[in-house]
Every structure is written in C-alpha cells, then in structure tokens.
PDB file of C-alpha atoms and ligand atoms in Angstrom:
ATOM      1  CA  MET A   1      -0.444 -13.073 -15.097  1.00  0.00           C
ATOM      2  CA  PRO A   2      -0.299 -11.431 -11.674  1.00  0.00           C
ATOM      3  CA  LYS A   3      -3.525  -9.832 -10.527  1.00  0.00           C
ATOM      4  CA  VAL A   4      -4.189  -7.021  -8.078  1.00  0.00           C
ATOM      5  CA  THR A   5      -7.532  -6.362  -6.411  1.00  0.00           C
ATOM      6  CA  PHE A   6      -8.409  -3.079  -4.738  1.00  0.00           C
ATOM      7  CA  CYS A   7     -10.136  -4.006  -1.469  1.00  0.00           C
ATOM      8  CA  GLY A   8     -11.023  -0.451  -0.424  1.00  0.00           C
ATOM      9  CA  HIS A   9      -9.081   2.412   1.212  1.00  0.00           C
ATOM     10  CA  SER A  10      -5.394   1.473   0.818  1.00  0.00           C
ATOM     11  CA  CYS A  11      -5.773  -2.304   0.854  1.00  0.00           C
ATOM     12  CA  VAL A  12      -4.547  -4.217  -2.184  1.00  0.00           C
ATOM     13  CA  LEU A  13      -4.617  -7.978  -2.634  1.00  0.00           C
ATOM     14  CA  PHE A  14      -1.866  -9.341  -4.891  1.00  0.00           C
ATOM     15  CA  GLU A  15      -2.381 -12.788  -6.423  1.00  0.00           C
ATOM     16  CA  SER A  16      -0.027 -14.732  -8.692  1.00  0.00           C
ATOM     17  CA  ALA A  17       0.946 -18.297  -9.483  1.00  0.00           C
ATOM     18  CA  ALA A  18       4.019 -17.725  -7.291  1.00  0.00           C
ATOM     19  CA  GLY A  19       2.067 -16.611  -4.223  1.00  0.00           C
ATOM     20  CA  ASN A  20      -0.428 -14.196  -2.700  1.00  0.00           C
ATOM     21  CA  ALA A  21       0.217 -11.115  -0.603  1.00  0.00           C
ATOM     22  CA  ILE A  22      -1.805  -8.271   0.826  1.00  0.00           C
ATOM     23  CA  PHE A  23      -0.881  -4.623   1.345  1.00  0.00           C
ATOM     24  CA  ASP A  24      -2.329  -2.677   4.294  1.00  0.00           C
ATOM     25  CA  PRO A  25      -5.239  -5.055   5.094  1.00  0.00           C
ATOM     26  CA  PHE A  26      -7.697  -2.637   6.711  1.00  0.00           C
ATOM     27  CA  LEU A  27     -10.909  -4.649   6.286  1.00  0.00           C
ATOM     28  CA  THR A  28     -12.663  -4.839   9.662  1.00  0.00           C
ATOM     29  CA  GLY A  29     -14.098  -1.377  10.357  1.00  0.00           C
ATOM     30  CA  ASN A  30     -13.434  -0.138   6.824  1.00  0.00           C
ATOM     31  CA  PRO A  31     -16.760   1.153   5.457  1.00  0.00           C
ATOM     32  CA  THR A  32     -15.589   0.584   1.852  1.00  0.00           C
ATOM     33  CA  ALA A  33     -13.996  -2.852   2.321  1.00  0.00           C
ATOM     34  CA  SER A  34     -14.879  -5.289  -0.466  1.00  0.00           C
ATOM     35  CA  HIS A  35     -13.800  -8.351   1.523  1.00  0.00           C
ATOM     36  CA  THR A  36     -14.054  -9.637   5.055  1.00  0.00           C
ATOM     37  CA  PRO A  37     -10.809 -11.165   6.345  1.00  0.00           C
ATOM     38  CA  LYS A  38     -12.417 -14.606   5.837  1.00  0.00           C
ATOM     39  CA  GLU A  39     -12.874 -13.879   2.133  1.00  0.00           C
ATOM     40  CA  ILE A  40      -9.172 -13.166   1.633  1.00  0.00           C
ATOM     41  CA  PRO A  41      -7.403 -16.173   0.062  1.00  0.00           C
ATOM     42  CA  LYS A  42      -4.451 -17.839   1.742  1.00  0.00           C
ATOM     43  CA  LEU A  43      -1.542 -15.404   1.954  1.00  0.00           C
ATOM     44  CA  SER A  44       2.214 -15.861   1.916  1.00  0.00           C
ATOM     45  CA  ALA A  45       3.012 -12.320   3.060  1.00  0.00           C
ATOM     46  CA  ILE A  46       1.337  -9.334   4.700  1.00  0.00           C
ATOM     47  CA  LEU A  47       2.947  -6.016   3.791  1.00  0.00           C
ATOM     48  CA  LEU A  48       2.467  -2.911   5.923  1.00  0.00           C
ATOM     49  CA  SER A  49       3.412   0.612   4.888  1.00  0.00           C
ATOM     50  CA  HIS A  50       3.098   2.081   8.392  1.00  0.00           C
ATOM     51  CA  GLY A  51       1.478   1.679  11.795  1.00  0.00           C
ATOM     52  CA  HIS A  52      -1.763   3.636  11.480  1.00  0.00           C
ATOM     53  CA  GLY A  53      -4.904   1.642  12.167  1.00  0.00           C
ATOM     54  CA  ASP A  54      -6.301   2.195   8.681  1.00  0.00           C
ATOM     55  CA  HIS A  55      -3.288   0.274   7.323  1.00  0.00           C
ATOM     56  CA  VAL A  56      -2.431  -2.342   9.979  1.00  0.00           C
ATOM     57  CA  GLY A  57      -6.091  -3.388  10.102  1.00  0.00           C
ATOM     58  CA  ASP A  58      -6.417  -7.188  10.224  1.00  0.00           C
ATOM     59  CA  ALA A  59      -2.705  -7.862   9.622  1.00  0.00           C
ATOM     60  CA  VAL A  60      -2.044  -9.832  12.805  1.00  0.00           C
ATOM     61  CA  GLU A  61      -5.131 -12.025  12.413  1.00  0.00           C
ATOM     62  CA  LEU A  62      -4.339 -12.807   8.760  1.00  0.00           C
ATOM     63  CA  ALA A  63      -0.686 -13.525   9.595  1.00  0.00           C
ATOM     64  CA  LYS A  64      -1.687 -15.969  12.334  1.00  0.00           C
ATOM     65  CA  ARG A  65      -4.343 -17.605  10.157  1.00  0.00           C
ATOM     66  CA  ASP A  66      -1.953 -18.334   7.293  1.00  0.00           C
ATOM     67  CA  GLY A  67       1.376 -18.639   9.124  1.00  0.00           C
ATOM     68  CA  ALA A  68       2.563 -15.808   6.883  1.00  0.00           C
ATOM     69  CA  PRO A  69       4.984 -13.088   7.973  1.00  0.00           C
ATOM     70  CA  VAL A  70       4.077  -9.456   8.478  1.00  0.00           C
ATOM     71  CA  ILE A  71       6.727  -7.476   6.626  1.00  0.00           C
ATOM     72  CA  ALA A  72       7.165  -3.928   7.857  1.00  0.00           C
ATOM     73  CA  THR A  73       9.589  -1.481   9.362  1.00  0.00           C
ATOM     74  CA  TYR A  74      11.356  -2.942  12.420  1.00  0.00           C
ATOM     75  CA  GLU A  75       9.304  -1.342  15.195  1.00  0.00           C
ATOM     76  CA  LEU A  76       5.967  -2.141  13.553  1.00  0.00           C
ATOM     77  CA  ALA A  77       7.060  -5.711  12.764  1.00  0.00           C
ATOM     78  CA  SER A  78       8.142  -6.144  16.390  1.00  0.00           C
ATOM     79  CA  TYR A  79       4.761  -4.903  17.603  1.00  0.00           C
ATOM     80  CA  CYS A  80       2.987  -7.446  15.360  1.00  0.00           C
ATOM     81  CA  GLU A  81       5.343 -10.138  16.681  1.00  0.00           C
ATOM     82  CA  SER A  82       4.381  -9.187  20.244  1.00  0.00           C
ATOM     83  CA  GLN A  83       0.763  -9.861  19.227  1.00  0.00           C
ATOM     84  CA  GLY A  84       1.637 -13.375  18.067  1.00  0.00           C
ATOM     85  CA  ALA A  85       2.356 -12.875  14.358  1.00  0.00           C
ATOM     86  CA  GLU A  86       5.442 -14.041  12.536  1.00  0.00           C
ATOM     87  CA  ALA A  87       7.231 -10.934  11.293  1.00  0.00           C
ATOM     88  CA  VAL A  88      10.148  -9.657   9.251  1.00  0.00           C
ATOM     89  CA  GLY A  89      11.462  -6.339  10.526  1.00  0.00           C
ATOM     90  CA  MET A  90      13.131  -4.153   7.942  1.00  0.00           C
ATOM     91  CA  ASN A  91      13.891  -0.494   7.490  1.00  0.00           C
ATOM     92  CA  THR A  92      13.707   2.170   4.802  1.00  0.00           C
ATOM     93  CA  GLY A  93      15.972   1.419   1.854  1.00  0.00           C
ATOM     94  CA  GLY A  94      16.311  -2.276   2.637  1.00  0.00           C
ATOM     95  CA  SER A  95      15.047  -5.200   0.625  1.00  0.00           C
ATOM     96  CA  TYR A  96      14.082  -8.748   1.508  1.00  0.00           C
ATOM     97  CA  ASP A  97      13.856 -11.851  -0.656  1.00  0.00           C
ATOM     98  CA  LEU A  98      10.816 -13.988   0.082  1.00  0.00           C
ATOM     99  CA  GLY A  99      11.954 -16.613  -2.422  1.00  0.00           C
ATOM    100  CA  TRP A 100       8.976 -15.982  -4.701  1.00  0.00           C
ATOM    101  CA  ALA A 101       8.945 -12.201  -4.364  1.00  0.00           C
ATOM    102  CA  ARG A 102      11.222  -9.340  -3.451  1.00  0.00           C
ATOM    103  CA  VAL A 103      10.144  -6.566  -1.095  1.00  0.00           C
ATOM    104  CA  LYS A 104      11.857  -3.205  -0.785  1.00  0.00           C
ATOM    105  CA  LEU A 105      10.864  -0.462   1.612  1.00  0.00           C
ATOM    106  CA  VAL A 106      11.345   3.084   0.393  1.00  0.00           C
ATOM    107  CA  GLN A 107      10.705   6.541   1.813  1.00  0.00           C
ATOM    108  CA  ALA A 108       7.275   8.001   2.420  1.00  0.00           C
ATOM    109  CA  PHE A 109       6.643  11.383   4.040  1.00  0.00           C
ATOM    110  CA  HIS A 110       4.011  10.791   6.713  1.00  0.00           C
ATOM    111  CA  SER A 111       3.896   9.781  10.393  1.00  0.00           C
ATOM    112  CA  SER A 112       3.604   6.334  11.947  1.00  0.00           C
ATOM    113  CA  SER A 113       2.270   5.056  15.256  1.00  0.00           C
ATOM    114  CA  TYR A 114      -0.251   2.503  16.436  1.00  0.00           C
ATOM    115  CA  GLN A 115      -3.036   3.713  18.676  1.00  0.00           C
ATOM    116  CA  THR A 116      -4.145   1.529  21.592  1.00  0.00           C
ATOM    117  CA  ALA A 117      -6.382   2.169  24.612  1.00  0.00           C
ATOM    118  CA  ASP A 118      -3.178   2.932  26.546  1.00  0.00           C
ATOM    119  CA  GLY A 119      -1.932   5.510  24.047  1.00  0.00           C
ATOM    120  CA  PHE A 120       0.297   5.585  20.990  1.00  0.00           C
ATOM    121  CA  ILE A 121       2.933   2.930  20.277  1.00  0.00           C
ATOM    122  CA  TYR A 122       5.895   4.103  18.197  1.00  0.00           C
ATOM    123  CA  THR A 123       6.041   2.070  14.981  1.00  0.00           C
ATOM    124  CA  GLY A 124       9.098   3.469  13.233  1.00  0.00           C
ATOM    125  CA  MET A 125       9.250   5.300   9.933  1.00  0.00           C
ATOM    126  CA  PRO A 126       6.455   5.103   7.350  1.00  0.00           C
ATOM    127  CA  ASN A 127       7.336   3.564   3.994  1.00  0.00           C
ATOM    128  CA  GLY A 128       6.340   2.961   0.430  1.00  0.00           C
ATOM    129  CA  ILE A 129       6.595  -0.672  -0.681  1.00  0.00           C
ATOM    130  CA  LEU A 130       8.102  -2.035  -3.883  1.00  0.00           C
ATOM    131  CA  PHE A 131       7.035  -5.614  -4.565  1.00  0.00           C
ATOM    132  CA  THR A 132       8.577  -7.574  -7.421  1.00  0.00           C
ATOM    133  CA  VAL A 133       7.235 -10.917  -8.657  1.00  0.00           C
ATOM    134  CA  GLU A 134       7.978 -12.622 -11.972  1.00  0.00           C
ATOM    135  CA  GLY A 135      10.025  -9.595 -13.058  1.00  0.00           C
ATOM    136  CA  LYS A 136       7.161  -7.150 -12.569  1.00  0.00           C
ATOM    137  CA  THR A 137       7.227  -4.448  -9.914  1.00  0.00           C
ATOM    138  CA  VAL A 138       4.248  -3.018  -8.085  1.00  0.00           C
ATOM    139  CA  TYR A 139       4.783   0.188  -6.092  1.00  0.00           C
ATOM    140  CA  HIS A 140       2.409   0.848  -3.188  1.00  0.00           C
ATOM    141  CA  LEU A 141       3.213   4.394  -2.086  1.00  0.00           C
ATOM    142  CA  GLY A 142       1.650   4.019   1.367  1.00  0.00           C
ATOM    143  CA  ASP A 143       0.510   7.295   2.874  1.00  0.00           C
ATOM    144  CA  THR A 144       2.736  10.070   1.649  1.00  0.00           C
ATOM    145  CA  ALA A 145       3.122  13.680   0.682  1.00  0.00           C
ATOM    146  CA  LEU A 146       4.632  14.557  -2.676  1.00  0.00           C
ATOM    147  CA  PHE A 147       8.431  14.546  -2.667  1.00  0.00           C
ATOM    148  CA  SER A 148      10.876  14.778  -5.537  1.00  0.00           C
ATOM    149  CA  ASP A 149      12.717  11.544  -4.726  1.00  0.00           C
ATOM    150  CA  LEU A 150       9.696   9.587  -5.950  1.00  0.00           C
ATOM    151  CA  GLY A 151      11.455  10.104  -9.281  1.00  0.00           C
ATOM    152  CA  LEU A 152      14.725   8.707  -7.925  1.00  0.00           C
ATOM    153  CA  ILE A 153      12.903   5.701  -6.445  1.00  0.00           C
ATOM    154  CA  ALA A 154      11.227   4.973  -9.783  1.00  0.00           C
ATOM    155  CA  ARG A 155      14.476   5.429 -11.725  1.00  0.00           C
ATOM    156  CA  ARG A 156      16.392   3.110  -9.397  1.00  0.00           C
ATOM    157  CA  ASN A 157      13.703   0.426  -9.113  1.00  0.00           C
ATOM    158  CA  GLY A 158      11.612   0.747 -12.247  1.00  0.00           C
ATOM    159  CA  PRO A 159       9.991   0.151 -14.561  1.00  0.00           C
ATOM    160  CA  ILE A 160       6.890   0.207 -12.376  1.00  0.00           C
ATOM    161  CA  ALA A 161       4.017  -1.910 -13.718  1.00  0.00           C
ATOM    162  CA  VAL A 162       1.355  -0.626 -11.325  1.00  0.00           C
ATOM    163  CA  ALA A 163       1.586   2.219  -8.807  1.00  0.00           C
ATOM    164  CA  PHE A 164      -0.982   2.646  -6.033  1.00  0.00           C
ATOM    165  CA  ILE A 165      -1.101   6.395  -5.404  1.00  0.00           C
ATOM    166  CA  PRO A 166      -2.984   8.079  -2.545  1.00  0.00           C
ATOM    167  CA  ILE A 167      -5.199  10.937  -3.733  1.00  0.00           C
ATOM    168  CA  GLY A 168      -7.426  11.600  -0.723  1.00  0.00           C
ATOM    169  CA  ASP A 169      -5.796  14.836   0.483  1.00  0.00           C
ATOM    170  CA  HIS A 170      -6.031  15.888   4.170  1.00  0.00           C
ATOM    171  CA  TYR A 171      -3.778  13.033   5.453  1.00  0.00           C
ATOM    172  CA  THR A 172      -1.801  12.442   2.247  1.00  0.00           C
ATOM    173  CA  MET A 173      -1.250  14.249  -1.016  1.00  0.00           C
ATOM    174  CA  GLY A 174      -4.346  15.316  -2.897  1.00  0.00           C
ATOM    175  CA  ILE A 175      -5.085  15.044  -6.598  1.00  0.00           C
ATOM    176  CA  GLU A 176      -2.853  17.886  -7.853  1.00  0.00           C
ATOM    177  CA  ASP A 177       0.209  16.560  -6.016  1.00  0.00           C
ATOM    178  CA  ALA A 178      -0.697  12.967  -6.904  1.00  0.00           C
ATOM    179  CA  VAL A 179      -0.597  13.914 -10.592  1.00  0.00           C
ATOM    180  CA  GLU A 180       2.946  15.209 -10.112  1.00  0.00           C
ATOM    181  CA  ALA A 181       3.805  12.001  -8.200  1.00  0.00           C
ATOM    182  CA  TRP A 182       2.543  10.045 -11.207  1.00  0.00           C
ATOM    183  CA  ASN A 183       4.679  12.258 -13.465  1.00  0.00           C
ATOM    184  CA  LEU A 184       7.795  11.451 -11.423  1.00  0.00           C
ATOM    185  CA  ILE A 185       7.097   7.702 -11.314  1.00  0.00           C
ATOM    186  CA  ARG A 186       5.592   7.165 -14.790  1.00  0.00           C
ATOM    187  CA  PRO A 187       4.136   3.716 -14.046  1.00  0.00           C
ATOM    188  CA  SER A 188       2.522   1.641 -16.816  1.00  0.00           C
ATOM    189  CA  ALA A 189      -0.705   1.930 -14.828  1.00  0.00           C
ATOM    190  CA  ALA A 190      -1.699   3.985 -11.792  1.00  0.00           C
ATOM    191  CA  VAL A 191      -4.494   3.090  -9.386  1.00  0.00           C
ATOM    192  CA  PRO A 192      -5.749   5.803  -7.021  1.00  0.00           C
ATOM    193  CA  VAL A 193      -6.190   4.752  -3.383  1.00  0.00           C
ATOM    194  CA  HIS A 194      -6.862   6.292   0.053  1.00  0.00           C
ATOM    195  CA  TYR A 195      -9.981   8.278  -0.915  1.00  0.00           C
ATOM    196  CA  ASN A 196     -13.758   8.194  -0.234  1.00  0.00           C
ATOM    197  CA  THR A 197     -13.383   5.962   2.834  1.00  0.00           C
ATOM    198  CA  PHE A 198     -14.252   8.776   5.242  1.00  0.00           C
ATOM    199  CA  PRO A 199     -15.632  12.315   4.686  1.00  0.00           C
ATOM    200  CA  PRO A 200     -12.271  14.166   5.053  1.00  0.00           C
ATOM    201  CA  ILE A 201     -10.778  12.246   2.124  1.00  0.00           C
ATOM    202  CA  ARG A 202     -13.682  12.557  -0.316  1.00  0.00           C
ATOM    203  CA  GLN A 203     -12.237  12.956  -3.839  1.00  0.00           C
ATOM    204  CA  ASP A 204     -13.223  12.302  -7.433  1.00  0.00           C
ATOM    205  CA  PRO A 205     -10.827   9.663  -8.820  1.00  0.00           C
ATOM    206  CA  ASP A 206     -11.984  10.429 -12.368  1.00  0.00           C
ATOM    207  CA  ARG A 207     -10.498  13.923 -12.001  1.00  0.00           C
ATOM    208  CA  PHE A 208      -7.132  12.296 -11.193  1.00  0.00           C
ATOM    209  CA  ALA A 209      -7.570   9.955 -14.175  1.00  0.00           C
ATOM    210  CA  ALA A 210      -8.375  12.841 -16.528  1.00  0.00           C
ATOM    211  CA  LYS A 211      -5.365  14.889 -15.422  1.00  0.00           C
ATOM    212  CA  VAL A 212      -2.965  11.952 -15.794  1.00  0.00           C
ATOM    213  CA  GLY A 213      -4.628  11.033 -19.078  1.00  0.00           C
ATOM    214  CA  ALA A 214      -3.935  14.552 -20.378  1.00  0.00           C
ATOM    215  CA  LEU A 215      -0.233  13.846 -19.737  1.00  0.00           C
ATOM    216  CA  GLY A 216      -0.438  10.586 -21.677  1.00  0.00           C
ATOM    217  CA  GLY A 217      -0.685   8.263 -18.686  1.00  0.00           C
ATOM    218  CA  ALA A 218      -2.995   5.393 -17.880  1.00  0.00           C
ATOM    219  CA  VAL A 219      -5.086   5.356 -14.708  1.00  0.00           C
ATOM    220  CA  ARG A 220      -7.278   2.461 -13.687  1.00  0.00           C
ATOM    221  CA  VAL A 221      -9.946   3.581 -11.229  1.00  0.00           C
ATOM    222  CA  LEU A 222     -10.837   0.355  -9.455  1.00  0.00           C
ATOM    223  CA  ALA A 223     -14.020   0.123  -7.417  1.00  0.00           C
ATOM    224  CA  PRO A 224     -13.567  -1.825  -4.164  1.00  0.00           C
ATOM    225  CA  GLY A 225     -13.513  -5.491  -5.159  1.00  0.00           C
ATOM    226  CA  GLU A 226     -12.400  -4.798  -8.720  1.00  0.00           C
ATOM    227  CA  SER A 227      -9.220  -6.411 -10.104  1.00  0.00           C
ATOM    228  CA  MET A 228      -6.730  -5.848 -12.886  1.00  0.00           C
ATOM    229  CA  GLU A 229      -4.136  -8.138 -14.420  1.00  0.00           C
ATOM    230  CA  PHE A 230      -0.800  -6.785 -15.527  1.00  0.00           C
TER     231      PHE A 230
HETATM  232 NI1   NI B   1      -1.464   7.016   7.802  1.00  0.00          NI
HETATM  233 MN1   MN B   2      -3.938   6.228   6.064  1.00  0.00          MN
END
C-alpha cells in the first residue's frame, strides 16, 4: 500500500513499491521539519507546487543526490535546471507520465517567485499537484485560496484518496475556507498542511478536523514525521 508521511509545513513524502516522491521539500530551515534531507529515502521525483522558498526548499540538492527530476511549472523547472538539477517543465492543466506515476498540474490561486540575494526570480504560475500511482490519486493543493473549480478538478480527476489542504490562513485559505475546499473535493481522507510552522499561520488542526467530521468527512491530523497508508 502506498504511504504518505507529513514532514512538516507543506512537505509530504510519498513512498510505494513503484517509487518514492516528495512534494515541496522544505526541510532545511523549517522549524517543524521531521527529517533532514539526508534522512529522506532515495527519490524518483521531486514535485514542486510553486517557487516560494518554503516549498522549493531542498529540491535541487535532493534532485542532484538521487538523479531524480524536479517536476514543476516551466519557469520554476528551468530555474532548478540552471542550478544543476534534472527537471521536467510543465504548465497548469498538463500531465506527465513518469512510467510508475502520473503527475498533473492544476490551478492554485496564489503567487509564485523565488527570492535570491539579487531579488525575485519569476517562477511561473503556482499549481496544485495530482499524483496517481497504482490507481490511487493524491491531491496536494499547494498554497491556494478557496476557489469553486476545486470541485471541477476533483470531478475530472477523482476519486481523490488523500488531499493535502492548507489551513494556515494569512498566506493561504484558513480553516473556514479549507472546510469548503474539502466539501468541493470530498477526498477519502484529508490531511491539513501549511500551519504552525511560523507564528502568522498558527491554527488548530483539530478544529478543521471537527468541522469536516461534522460534514461526514475524514481528516487525519498528522504530526510531523507521522505517516498514513491508503
Ligand atoms: Ni507560497
Ligand atoms: Mn507557502
């Protein structure tokens, strides 16, 4: 059975017999990270939702270490390539077959750029990521506001086994909007992410779980380092 591990903030490690992948590997400098990059098992793909530092994180280093591609929107993939990583540049709405997994980038309402000492680098549009292995689809929403087409995305690409939904507020949707996002997507399980890493995004994930539970849904609040099979 595939397994996902919440590594803190918005980072999710996906492990299966077919291969391993990581979403938004912000480990170095993440006060809630459960793993150092060294503790991450060998990867076959690194998936990035957008270019912000709290999502790109250790992507280039992990990609170089494992000879695995960074998969992201074209401009962000090209930036990672310029830093020495193998990369697959895509764009919103497109999908890519890794052989053992299928990746599809879908809309997210947010911004995207990568900050360097010389200023901001444009990294294209932000995305949510659909990842399908062994017939099961995981939906990592990335950083996003609530928007009604989350329902369209779920209807077109579902059923969704596990959805990683940001609840931190301030930079993304907060709990009330995240509950409505859950309602539009109706995943078999929802895991809240992007909260309690820094003071502005302090939230109680149990409040999200209770509200979704009242609607008949299942939320798994994973502590950093905790896993679930699905
Ligand atoms: Ni962001
Ligand atoms: Mn973020």
